[in-house]
Short mmCIF file of C-alpha atoms in Angstrom, two decimals:
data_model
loop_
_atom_site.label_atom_id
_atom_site.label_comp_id
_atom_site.label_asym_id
_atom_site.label_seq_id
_atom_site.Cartn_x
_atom_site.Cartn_y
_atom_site.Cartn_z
CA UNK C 1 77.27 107.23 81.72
CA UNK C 2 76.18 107.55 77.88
CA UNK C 3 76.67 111.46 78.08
CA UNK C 4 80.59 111.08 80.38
CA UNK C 5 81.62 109.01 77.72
CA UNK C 6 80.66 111.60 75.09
CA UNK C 7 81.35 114.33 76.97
CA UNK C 8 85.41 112.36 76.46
CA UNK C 9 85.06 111.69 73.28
CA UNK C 10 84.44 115.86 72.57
CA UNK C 11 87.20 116.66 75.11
CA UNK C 12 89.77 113.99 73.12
CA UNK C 13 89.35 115.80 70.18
CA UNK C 14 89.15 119.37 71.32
CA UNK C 15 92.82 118.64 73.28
CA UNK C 16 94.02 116.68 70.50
CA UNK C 17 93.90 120.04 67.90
CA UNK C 18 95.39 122.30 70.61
CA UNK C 19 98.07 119.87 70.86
CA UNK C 20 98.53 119.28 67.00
CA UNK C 21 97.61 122.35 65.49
CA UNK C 22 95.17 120.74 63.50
CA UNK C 23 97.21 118.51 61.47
CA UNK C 24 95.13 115.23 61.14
CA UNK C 25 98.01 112.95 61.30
CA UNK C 26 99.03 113.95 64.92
CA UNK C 27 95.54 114.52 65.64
CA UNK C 28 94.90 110.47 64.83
CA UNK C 29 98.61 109.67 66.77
CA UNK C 30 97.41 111.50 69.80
CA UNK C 31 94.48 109.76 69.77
CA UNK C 32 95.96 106.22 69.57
CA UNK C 33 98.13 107.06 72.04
CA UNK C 34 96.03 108.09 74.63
CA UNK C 35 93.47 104.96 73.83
CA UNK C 36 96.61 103.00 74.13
CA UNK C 37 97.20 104.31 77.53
CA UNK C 38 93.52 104.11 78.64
CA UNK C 39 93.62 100.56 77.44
CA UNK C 40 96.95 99.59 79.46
CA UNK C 41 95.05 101.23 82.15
CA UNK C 42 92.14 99.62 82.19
CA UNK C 43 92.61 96.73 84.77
CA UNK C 44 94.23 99.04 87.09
CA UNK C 45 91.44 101.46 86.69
CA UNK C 46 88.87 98.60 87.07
CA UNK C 47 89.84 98.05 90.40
CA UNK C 48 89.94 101.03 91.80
CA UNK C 49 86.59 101.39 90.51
CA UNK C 50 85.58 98.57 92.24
CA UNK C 51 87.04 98.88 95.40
CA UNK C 52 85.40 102.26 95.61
CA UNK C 53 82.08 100.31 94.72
CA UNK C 54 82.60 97.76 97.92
CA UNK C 55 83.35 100.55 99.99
CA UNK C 56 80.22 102.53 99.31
CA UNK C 57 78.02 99.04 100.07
CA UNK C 58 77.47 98.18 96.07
CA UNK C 59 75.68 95.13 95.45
CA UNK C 60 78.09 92.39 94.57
CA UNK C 61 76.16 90.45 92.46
CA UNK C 62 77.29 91.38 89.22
CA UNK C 63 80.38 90.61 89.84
CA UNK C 64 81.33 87.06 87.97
CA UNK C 65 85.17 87.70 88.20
CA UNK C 66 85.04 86.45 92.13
CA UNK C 67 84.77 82.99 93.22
CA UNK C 68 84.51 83.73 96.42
CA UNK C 69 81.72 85.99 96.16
CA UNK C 70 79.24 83.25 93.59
CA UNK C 71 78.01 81.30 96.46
CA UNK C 72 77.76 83.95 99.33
CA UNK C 73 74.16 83.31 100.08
CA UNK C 74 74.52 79.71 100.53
CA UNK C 75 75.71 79.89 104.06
CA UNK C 76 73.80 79.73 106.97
CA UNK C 77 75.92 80.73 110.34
CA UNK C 78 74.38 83.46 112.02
CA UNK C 79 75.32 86.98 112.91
CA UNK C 80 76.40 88.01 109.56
CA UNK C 81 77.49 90.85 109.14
CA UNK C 82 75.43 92.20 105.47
CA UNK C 83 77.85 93.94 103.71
CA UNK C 84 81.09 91.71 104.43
CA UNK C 85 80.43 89.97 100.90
CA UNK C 86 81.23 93.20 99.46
CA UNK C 87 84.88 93.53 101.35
CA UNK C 88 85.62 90.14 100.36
CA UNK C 89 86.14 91.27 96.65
CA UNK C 90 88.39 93.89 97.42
CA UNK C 91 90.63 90.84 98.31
CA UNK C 92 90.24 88.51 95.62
CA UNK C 93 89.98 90.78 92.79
CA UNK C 94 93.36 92.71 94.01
CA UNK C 95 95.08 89.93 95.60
CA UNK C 96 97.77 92.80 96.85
CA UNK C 97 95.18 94.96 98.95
CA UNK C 98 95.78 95.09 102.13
CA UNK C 99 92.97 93.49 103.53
CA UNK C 100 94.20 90.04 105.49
CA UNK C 101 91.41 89.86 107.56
CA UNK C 102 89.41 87.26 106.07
CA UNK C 103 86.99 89.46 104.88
CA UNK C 104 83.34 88.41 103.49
CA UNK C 105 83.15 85.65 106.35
CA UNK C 106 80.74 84.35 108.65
CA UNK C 107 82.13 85.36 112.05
CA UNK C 108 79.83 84.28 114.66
CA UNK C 109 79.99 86.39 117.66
CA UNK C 110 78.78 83.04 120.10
CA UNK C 111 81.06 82.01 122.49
CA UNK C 112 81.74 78.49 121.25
CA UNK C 113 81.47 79.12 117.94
CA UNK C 114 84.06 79.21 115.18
CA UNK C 115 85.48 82.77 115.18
CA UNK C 116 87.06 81.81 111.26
CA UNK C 117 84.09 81.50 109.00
CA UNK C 118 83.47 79.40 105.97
CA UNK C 119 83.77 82.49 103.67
CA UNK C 120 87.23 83.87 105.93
CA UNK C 121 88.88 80.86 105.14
CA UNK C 122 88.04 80.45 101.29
CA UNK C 123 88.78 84.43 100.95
CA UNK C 124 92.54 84.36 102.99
CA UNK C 125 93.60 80.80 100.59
CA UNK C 126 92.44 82.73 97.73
CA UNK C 127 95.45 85.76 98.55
CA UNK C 128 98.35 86.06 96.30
CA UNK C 129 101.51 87.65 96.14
CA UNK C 130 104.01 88.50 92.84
CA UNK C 131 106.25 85.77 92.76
CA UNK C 132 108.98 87.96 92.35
CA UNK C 133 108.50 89.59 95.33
CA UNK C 134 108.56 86.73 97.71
CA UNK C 135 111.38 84.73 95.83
CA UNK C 136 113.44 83.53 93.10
CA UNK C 137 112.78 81.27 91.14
CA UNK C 138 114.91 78.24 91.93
CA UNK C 139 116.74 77.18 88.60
CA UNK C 140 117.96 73.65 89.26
CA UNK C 141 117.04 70.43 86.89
CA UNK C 142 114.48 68.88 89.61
CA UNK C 143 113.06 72.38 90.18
CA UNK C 144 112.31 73.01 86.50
CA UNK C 145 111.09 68.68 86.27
CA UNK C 146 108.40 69.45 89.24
CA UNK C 147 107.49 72.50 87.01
CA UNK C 148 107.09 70.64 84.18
CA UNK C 149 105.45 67.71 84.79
CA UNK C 150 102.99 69.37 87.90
CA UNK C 151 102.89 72.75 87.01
CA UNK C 152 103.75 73.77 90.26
CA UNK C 153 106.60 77.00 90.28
CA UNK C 154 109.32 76.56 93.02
CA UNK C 155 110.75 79.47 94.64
CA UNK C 156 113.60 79.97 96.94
CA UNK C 157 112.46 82.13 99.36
CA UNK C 158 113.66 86.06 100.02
CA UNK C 159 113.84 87.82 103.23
CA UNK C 160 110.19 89.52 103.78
CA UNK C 161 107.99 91.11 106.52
CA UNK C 162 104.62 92.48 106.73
CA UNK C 163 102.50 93.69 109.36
CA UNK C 164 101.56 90.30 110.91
CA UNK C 165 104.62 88.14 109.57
CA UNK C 166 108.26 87.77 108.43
CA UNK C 167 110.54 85.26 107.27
CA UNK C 168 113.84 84.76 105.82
CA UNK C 169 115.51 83.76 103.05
CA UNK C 170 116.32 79.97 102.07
CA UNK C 171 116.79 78.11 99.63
CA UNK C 172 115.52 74.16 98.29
CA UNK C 173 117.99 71.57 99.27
CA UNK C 174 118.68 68.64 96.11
CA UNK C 175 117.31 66.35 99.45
CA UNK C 176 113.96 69.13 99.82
CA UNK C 177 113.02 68.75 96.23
CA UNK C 178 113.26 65.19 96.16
CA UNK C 179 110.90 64.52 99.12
CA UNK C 180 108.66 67.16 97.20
CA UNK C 181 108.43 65.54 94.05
CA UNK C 182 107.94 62.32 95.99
CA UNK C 183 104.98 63.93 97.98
CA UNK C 184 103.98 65.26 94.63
CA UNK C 185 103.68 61.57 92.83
CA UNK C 186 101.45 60.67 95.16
CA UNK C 187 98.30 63.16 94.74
CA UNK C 188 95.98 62.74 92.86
CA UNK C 189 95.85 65.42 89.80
CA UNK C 190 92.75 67.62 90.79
CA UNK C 191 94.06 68.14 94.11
CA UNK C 192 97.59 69.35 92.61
CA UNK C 193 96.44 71.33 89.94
CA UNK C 194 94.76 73.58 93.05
CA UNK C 195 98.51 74.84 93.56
CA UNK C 196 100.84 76.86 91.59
CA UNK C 197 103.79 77.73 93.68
CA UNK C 198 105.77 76.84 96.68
CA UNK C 199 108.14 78.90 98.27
CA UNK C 200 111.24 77.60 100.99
CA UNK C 201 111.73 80.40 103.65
CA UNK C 202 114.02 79.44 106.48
CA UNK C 203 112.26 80.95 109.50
CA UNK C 204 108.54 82.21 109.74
CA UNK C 205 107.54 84.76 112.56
CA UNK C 206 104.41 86.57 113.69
CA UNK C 207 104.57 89.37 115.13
CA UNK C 208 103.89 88.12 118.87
CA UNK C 209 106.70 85.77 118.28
CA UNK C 210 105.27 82.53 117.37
CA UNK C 211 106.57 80.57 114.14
CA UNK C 212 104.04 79.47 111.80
CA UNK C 213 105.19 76.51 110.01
CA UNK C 214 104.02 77.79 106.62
CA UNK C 215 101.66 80.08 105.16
CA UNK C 216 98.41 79.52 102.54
CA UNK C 217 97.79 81.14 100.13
CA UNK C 218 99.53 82.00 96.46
CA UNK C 219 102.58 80.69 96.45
CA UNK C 220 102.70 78.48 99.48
CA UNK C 221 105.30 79.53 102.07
CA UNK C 222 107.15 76.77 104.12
CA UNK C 223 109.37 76.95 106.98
CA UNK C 224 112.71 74.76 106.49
CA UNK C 225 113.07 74.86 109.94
CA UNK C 226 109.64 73.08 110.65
CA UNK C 227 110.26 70.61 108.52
CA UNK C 228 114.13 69.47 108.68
CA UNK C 229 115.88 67.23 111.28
CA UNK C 230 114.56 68.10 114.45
CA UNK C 231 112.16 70.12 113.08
CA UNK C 232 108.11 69.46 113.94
CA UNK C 233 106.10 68.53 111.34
CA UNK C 234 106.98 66.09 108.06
CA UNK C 235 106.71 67.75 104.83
CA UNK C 236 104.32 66.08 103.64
CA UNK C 237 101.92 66.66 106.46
CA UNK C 238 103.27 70.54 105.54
CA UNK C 239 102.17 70.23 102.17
CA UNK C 240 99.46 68.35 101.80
CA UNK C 241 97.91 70.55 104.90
CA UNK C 242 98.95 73.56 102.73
CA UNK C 243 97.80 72.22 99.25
CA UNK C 244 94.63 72.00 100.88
CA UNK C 245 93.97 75.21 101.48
CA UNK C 246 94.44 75.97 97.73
CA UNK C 247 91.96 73.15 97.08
CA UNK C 248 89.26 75.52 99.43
CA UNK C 249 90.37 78.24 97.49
CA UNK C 250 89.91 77.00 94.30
CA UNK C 251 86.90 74.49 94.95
CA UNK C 252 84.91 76.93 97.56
CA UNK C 253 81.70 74.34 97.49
CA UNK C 254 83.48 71.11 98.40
CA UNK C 255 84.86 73.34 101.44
CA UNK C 256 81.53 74.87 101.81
CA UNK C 257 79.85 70.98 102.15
CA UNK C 258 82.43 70.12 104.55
CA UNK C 259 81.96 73.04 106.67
CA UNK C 260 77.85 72.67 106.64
CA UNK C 261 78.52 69.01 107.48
CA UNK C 262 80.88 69.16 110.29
CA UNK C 263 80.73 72.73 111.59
CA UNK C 264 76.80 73.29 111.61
CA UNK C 265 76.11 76.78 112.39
CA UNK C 266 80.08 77.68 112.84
CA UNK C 267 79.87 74.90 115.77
CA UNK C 268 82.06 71.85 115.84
CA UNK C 269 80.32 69.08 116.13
CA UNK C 270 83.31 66.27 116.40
CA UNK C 271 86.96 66.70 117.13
CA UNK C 272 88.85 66.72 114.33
CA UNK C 273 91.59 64.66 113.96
CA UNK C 274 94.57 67.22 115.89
CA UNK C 275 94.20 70.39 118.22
CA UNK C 276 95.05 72.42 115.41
CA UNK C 277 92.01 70.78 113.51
CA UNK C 278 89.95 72.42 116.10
CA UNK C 279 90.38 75.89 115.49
CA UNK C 280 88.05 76.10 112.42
CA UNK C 281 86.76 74.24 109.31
CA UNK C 282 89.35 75.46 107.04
CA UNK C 283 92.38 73.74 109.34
CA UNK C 284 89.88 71.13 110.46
CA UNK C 285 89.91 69.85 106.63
CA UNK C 286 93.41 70.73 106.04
CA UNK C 287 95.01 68.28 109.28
CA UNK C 288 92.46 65.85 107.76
CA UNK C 289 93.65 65.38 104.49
CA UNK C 290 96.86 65.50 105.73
CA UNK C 291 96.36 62.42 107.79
CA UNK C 292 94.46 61.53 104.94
CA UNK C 293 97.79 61.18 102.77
CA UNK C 294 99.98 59.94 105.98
CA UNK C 295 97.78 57.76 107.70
CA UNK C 296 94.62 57.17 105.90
CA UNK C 297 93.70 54.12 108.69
CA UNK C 298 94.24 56.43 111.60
CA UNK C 299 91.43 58.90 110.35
CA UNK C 300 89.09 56.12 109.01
CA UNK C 301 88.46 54.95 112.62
CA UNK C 302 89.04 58.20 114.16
CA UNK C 303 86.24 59.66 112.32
CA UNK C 304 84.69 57.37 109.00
CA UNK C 305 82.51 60.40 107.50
CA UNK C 306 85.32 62.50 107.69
CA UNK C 307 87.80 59.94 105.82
CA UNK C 308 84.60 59.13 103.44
CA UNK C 309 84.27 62.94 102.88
CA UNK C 310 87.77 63.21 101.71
CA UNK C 311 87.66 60.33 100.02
CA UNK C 312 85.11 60.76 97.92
CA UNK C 313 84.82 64.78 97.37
CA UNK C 314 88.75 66.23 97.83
CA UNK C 315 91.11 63.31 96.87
CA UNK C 316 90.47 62.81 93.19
CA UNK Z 1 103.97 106.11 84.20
CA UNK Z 2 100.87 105.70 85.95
CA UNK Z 3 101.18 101.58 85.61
CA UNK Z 4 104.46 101.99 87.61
CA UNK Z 5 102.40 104.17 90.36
CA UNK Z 6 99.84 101.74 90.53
CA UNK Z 7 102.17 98.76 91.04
CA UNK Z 8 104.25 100.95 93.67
CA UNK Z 9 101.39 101.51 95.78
CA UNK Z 10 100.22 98.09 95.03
CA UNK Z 11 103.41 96.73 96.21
CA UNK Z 12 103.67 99.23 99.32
CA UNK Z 13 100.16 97.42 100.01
CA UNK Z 14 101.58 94.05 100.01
CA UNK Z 15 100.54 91.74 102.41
CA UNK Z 16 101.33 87.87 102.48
CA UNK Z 17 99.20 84.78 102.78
CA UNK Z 18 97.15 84.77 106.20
CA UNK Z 19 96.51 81.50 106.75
CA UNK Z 20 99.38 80.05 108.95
CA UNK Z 21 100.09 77.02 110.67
CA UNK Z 22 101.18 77.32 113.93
CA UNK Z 23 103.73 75.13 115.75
CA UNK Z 24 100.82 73.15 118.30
CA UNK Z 25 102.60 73.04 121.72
CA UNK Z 26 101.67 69.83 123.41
CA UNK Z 27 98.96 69.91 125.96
CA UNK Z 28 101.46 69.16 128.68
CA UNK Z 29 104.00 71.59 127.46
CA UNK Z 30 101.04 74.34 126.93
CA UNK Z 31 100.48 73.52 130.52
CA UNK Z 32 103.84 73.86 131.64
CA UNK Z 33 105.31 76.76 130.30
CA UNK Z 34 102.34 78.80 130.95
CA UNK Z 35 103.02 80.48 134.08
CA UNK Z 36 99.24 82.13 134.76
CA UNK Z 37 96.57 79.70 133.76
CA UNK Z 38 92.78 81.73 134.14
CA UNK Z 39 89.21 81.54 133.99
CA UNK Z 40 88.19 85.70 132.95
CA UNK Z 41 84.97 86.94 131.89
CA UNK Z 42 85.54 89.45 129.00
CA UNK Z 43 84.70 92.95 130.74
CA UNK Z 44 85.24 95.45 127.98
CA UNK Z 45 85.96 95.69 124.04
CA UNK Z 46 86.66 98.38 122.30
CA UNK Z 47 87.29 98.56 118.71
CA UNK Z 48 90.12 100.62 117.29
CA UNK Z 49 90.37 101.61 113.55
CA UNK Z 50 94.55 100.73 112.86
CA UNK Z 51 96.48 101.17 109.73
CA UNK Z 52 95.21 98.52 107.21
CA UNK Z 53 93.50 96.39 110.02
CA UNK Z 54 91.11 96.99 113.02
CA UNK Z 55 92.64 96.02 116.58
CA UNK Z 56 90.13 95.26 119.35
CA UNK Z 57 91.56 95.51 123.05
CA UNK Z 58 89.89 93.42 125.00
CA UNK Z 59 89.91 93.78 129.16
CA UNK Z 60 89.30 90.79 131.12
CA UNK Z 61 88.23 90.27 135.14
CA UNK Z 62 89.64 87.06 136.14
CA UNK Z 63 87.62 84.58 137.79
CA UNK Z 64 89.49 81.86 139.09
CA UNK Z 65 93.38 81.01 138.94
CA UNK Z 66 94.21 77.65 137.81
CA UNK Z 67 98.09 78.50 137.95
CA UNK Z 68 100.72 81.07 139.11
CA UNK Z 69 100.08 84.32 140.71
CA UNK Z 70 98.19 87.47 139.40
CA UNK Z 71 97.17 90.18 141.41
CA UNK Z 72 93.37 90.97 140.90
CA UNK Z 73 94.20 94.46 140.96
CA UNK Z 74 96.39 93.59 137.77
CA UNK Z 75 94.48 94.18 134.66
CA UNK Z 76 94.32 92.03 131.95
CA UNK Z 77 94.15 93.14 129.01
CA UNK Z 78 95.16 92.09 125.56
CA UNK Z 79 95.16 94.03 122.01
CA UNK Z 80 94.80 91.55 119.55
CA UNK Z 81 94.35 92.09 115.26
CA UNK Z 82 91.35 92.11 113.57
CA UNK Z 83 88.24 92.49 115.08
CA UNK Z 84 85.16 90.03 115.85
CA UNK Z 85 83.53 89.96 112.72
CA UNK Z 86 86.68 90.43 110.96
CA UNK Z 87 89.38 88.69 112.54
CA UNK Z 88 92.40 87.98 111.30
CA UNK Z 89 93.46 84.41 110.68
CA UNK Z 90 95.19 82.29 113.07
CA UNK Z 91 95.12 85.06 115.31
CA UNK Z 92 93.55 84.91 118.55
CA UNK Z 93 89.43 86.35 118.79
CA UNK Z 94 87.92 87.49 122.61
CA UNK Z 95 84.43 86.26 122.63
CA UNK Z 96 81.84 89.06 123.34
CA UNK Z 97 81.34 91.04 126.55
CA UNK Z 98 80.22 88.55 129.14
CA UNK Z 99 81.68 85.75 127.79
CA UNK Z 100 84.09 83.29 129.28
CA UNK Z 101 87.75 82.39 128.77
CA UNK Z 102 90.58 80.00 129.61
CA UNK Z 103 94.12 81.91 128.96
CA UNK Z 104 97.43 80.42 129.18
CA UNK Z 105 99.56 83.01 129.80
CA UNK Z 106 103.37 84.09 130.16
CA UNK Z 107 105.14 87.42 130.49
CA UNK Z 108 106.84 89.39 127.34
CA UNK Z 109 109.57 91.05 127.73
CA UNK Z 110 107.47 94.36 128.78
CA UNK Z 111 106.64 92.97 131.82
CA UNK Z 112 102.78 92.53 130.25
CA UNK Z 113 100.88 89.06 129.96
CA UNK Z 114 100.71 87.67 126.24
CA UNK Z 115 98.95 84.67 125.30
CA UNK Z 116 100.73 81.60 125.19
CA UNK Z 117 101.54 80.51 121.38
CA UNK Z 118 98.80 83.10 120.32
CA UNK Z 119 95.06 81.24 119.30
CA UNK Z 120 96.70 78.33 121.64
CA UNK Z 121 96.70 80.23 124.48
CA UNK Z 122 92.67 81.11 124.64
CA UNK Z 123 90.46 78.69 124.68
CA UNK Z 124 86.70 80.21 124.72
CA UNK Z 125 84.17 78.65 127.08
CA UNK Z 126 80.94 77.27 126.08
CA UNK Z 127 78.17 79.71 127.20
CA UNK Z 128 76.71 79.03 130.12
CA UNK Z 129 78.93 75.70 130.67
CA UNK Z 130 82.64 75.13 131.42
CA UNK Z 131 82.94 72.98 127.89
CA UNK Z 132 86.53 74.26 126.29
CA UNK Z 133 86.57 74.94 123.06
CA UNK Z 134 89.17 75.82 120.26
CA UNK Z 135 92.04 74.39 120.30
CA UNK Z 136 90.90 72.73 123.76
CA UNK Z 137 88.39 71.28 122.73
CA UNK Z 138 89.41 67.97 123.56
CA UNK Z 139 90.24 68.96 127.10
CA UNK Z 140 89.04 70.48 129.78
CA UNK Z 141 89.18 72.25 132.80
CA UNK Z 142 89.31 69.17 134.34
CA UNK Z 143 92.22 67.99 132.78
CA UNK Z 144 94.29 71.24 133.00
CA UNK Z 145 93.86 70.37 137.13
CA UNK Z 146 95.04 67.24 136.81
CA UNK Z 147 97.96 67.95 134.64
CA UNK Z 148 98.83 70.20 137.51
CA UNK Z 149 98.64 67.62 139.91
CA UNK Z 150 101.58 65.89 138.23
CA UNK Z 151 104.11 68.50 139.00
#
């Protein structure tokens, strides 16, 4: 590595007089401009370099830039697959690649087990999109308030698809932002602070035609048509079900505890408190605390250690 | 210059949150608008390398009909995102070879089965007992029968 660099260093120069003609001055701009360059660079470079590393099967361990990747030994379902850890940096550190698998997981390949793993779930929250690219952001007083005083960016939403989704544009209601700021007086502050942005799209699609009402992940993505008049779910339960994805995302061990404690093994051990709750631990804690916030009661006697979980690790 | 590139491609790469919430059918409505309800044992997987993501396509014998009509000539078979060990979220994931299923099925527009409201629509079998899981797992087989029975 010693001799590259030097080996650059020799080549800088050499370049620099054929380019200059030996006048120092230029010599000494050249050079400055080019570190400028290599500086600009640099991040971009760094992860390319990187994702080349995962691919080959590099160790990830030296990697402190990636949450997701500090606790990977700590889990205990079976069948892992050795090398996923790798693949789950190439999402976090570029939250743009194109990876939306869930990489870095802890698939289990038993029939009755969890197909989502602990480590699928904190990886997919943990994906982020430009801002810009998803929406605008919305400009009105109460917009710019809920900014302010939560930190939380609100976007009307543009027109988008990928492979596995779409939606189209909308834009927050003076009624929508209301009920959000509402919702948003009501959390506590560690659980808020998890999120950053929440974009309003009209109507969310997959690609086999079924219509998500919102998306995880960096900004949040709700459907207005899930949650207005007639629609199917509250807001709140939208949000706070949402919101708690970001809290996975950001506090990977509290999910981690609540996966070890009620998915042993990738195995469900109690309902949860919905059908959708079923599917894994990262929706299984997400229609929790959402019932948590609507109907704290109804979960307390539906299931006590689940309420006390939330209670005492996620709502604060 | 090369900054733009990178955040061309970087944008061409763009892919959005994967963690979605799906609109949960009620269990009578799942049962309803499903017209093939089936028990199938996963016959064959085969992985297939796509553009950004794997795709598995799974093929499935069918072992009992709950509901509706299906030929058993009629294969079933269903190409779904992601693979086993790297699924995508919220998306539906076979079980291995061997393994049992409950599908809820309707027809698409192509004339081919699709599961009903995607990860909804398959509910894996405990091996070696008829438990449901998933998204059924506070059902059962049992249950699906006598929702029938209503109609």
């Amino acid at each position: 590595m010693k001799r590259i660099r030097r080996l650059s260093v020799i080549m800088l120069l050499v370049c620099s007089v054929f380019m200059t003609g030996c006048d120092a001055s230029q010599i000494i701009d050249v050079i400055g401009k080019i570190a400028q360059g290599v500086q600009q660079a640099m991040p971009a470079i760094k992860n390319v370099v990187d994702t080349f590393s995962n691919i080959f099967g590099n160790d990830n361990n030296n990697n402190n830039n990636n949450a997701a990747v500090d606790n990977t030994n700590t889990n205990t379902n079976t069948n892992t697959e050795a090398n996923t850890n790798s693949e789950a940096n190439v999402v976090t550190v570029d939250p743009n690649a194109e990876d939306v698998t869930g990489t870095g997981g802890q698939s289990t390949n038993v029939a009755g087990q969890s197909a989502t793993g602990v480590e699928e779930v904190i990886t997919g929250a943990q994906i982020a999109v430009p801002y810009s690219q998803v929406g605008t952001e919305n400009t009105s007083a109460a917009a710019a308030q809920i900014k302010t005083k939560y930190g939380i960016t609100i976007l009307d939403g543009k027109a988008w698809k990928d492979e596995w989704n779409s939606a189209t544009a909308e834009k927050w209601s003076a009624q929508q932002l209301a009920e959000f700021t509402a919702i948003m007086e009501k959390l506590p502050t560690g659980f808020r602070n998890c999120t950053k942005g929440f974009a309003m799209q009209k109507d969310i699609r997959d690609n086999d035609g079924n219509e998500p009402s919102g998306l995880g992940g960096d900004p949040i993505m709700i459907s207005s048509k899930a949650v207005a008049n007639g629609g199917w779910i509250s807001m709140a339960n939208l949000v706070v079900h949402e919101m708690t994805h970001q809290v996975q995302a950001k506090n990977p061990d509290v999910f981690r505890q609540w996966a070890a404690k009620f998915w042993p093994n990738g195995k469900q051990a109690k309902a949860s408190i919905s059908d959708y709750g079923n599917t894994d631990a990262g929706e299984d804690m997400a229609e929790c605390v959402a019932e948590y916030y609507s109907n704290p009661e109804k979960l307390k006697q539906h299931d006590p250690e689940r309420y006390e979980f939330i209670k005492n690790n996620v709502w604060k | 210059m090369m900054r733009a590139s990178l955040f061309t491609i970087l944008a061409l790469l763009m892919v959005m949150p994967a963690l979605s919430m799906i609109r949960t059918l009620p269990f009578p409505d799942l049962v309803k608008t499903s017209e093939v309800i089936v028990i199938a044992t996963v016959a064959t997987q085969e992985v297939q390398p796509g553009e950004k993501v794997a795709k598995t396509t799974t093929s499935l014998t069918v072992e009992k009909v709950l509901k509706g009509e299906i030929k058993a000539e009629e294969p079933l078979q269903f190409t779904t995102p992601g693979t086993r060990e790297k699924p995508v979220l919220d998306r539906p994931v076979f079980p291995a070879k061997g393994e049992r299923v409950l599908l809820f099925l309707v027809k698409n527009e192509e004339g081919t089965w699709r599961l009903q409201n995607g990860i909804q629509g398959l509910w894996p079998l405990e091996s070696g007992t008829d438990k449901t899981l998933g998204m059924g797992f506070n059902y059962s087989i049992d249950k699906i029968e006598e929702e029938l029975a209503k109609k």
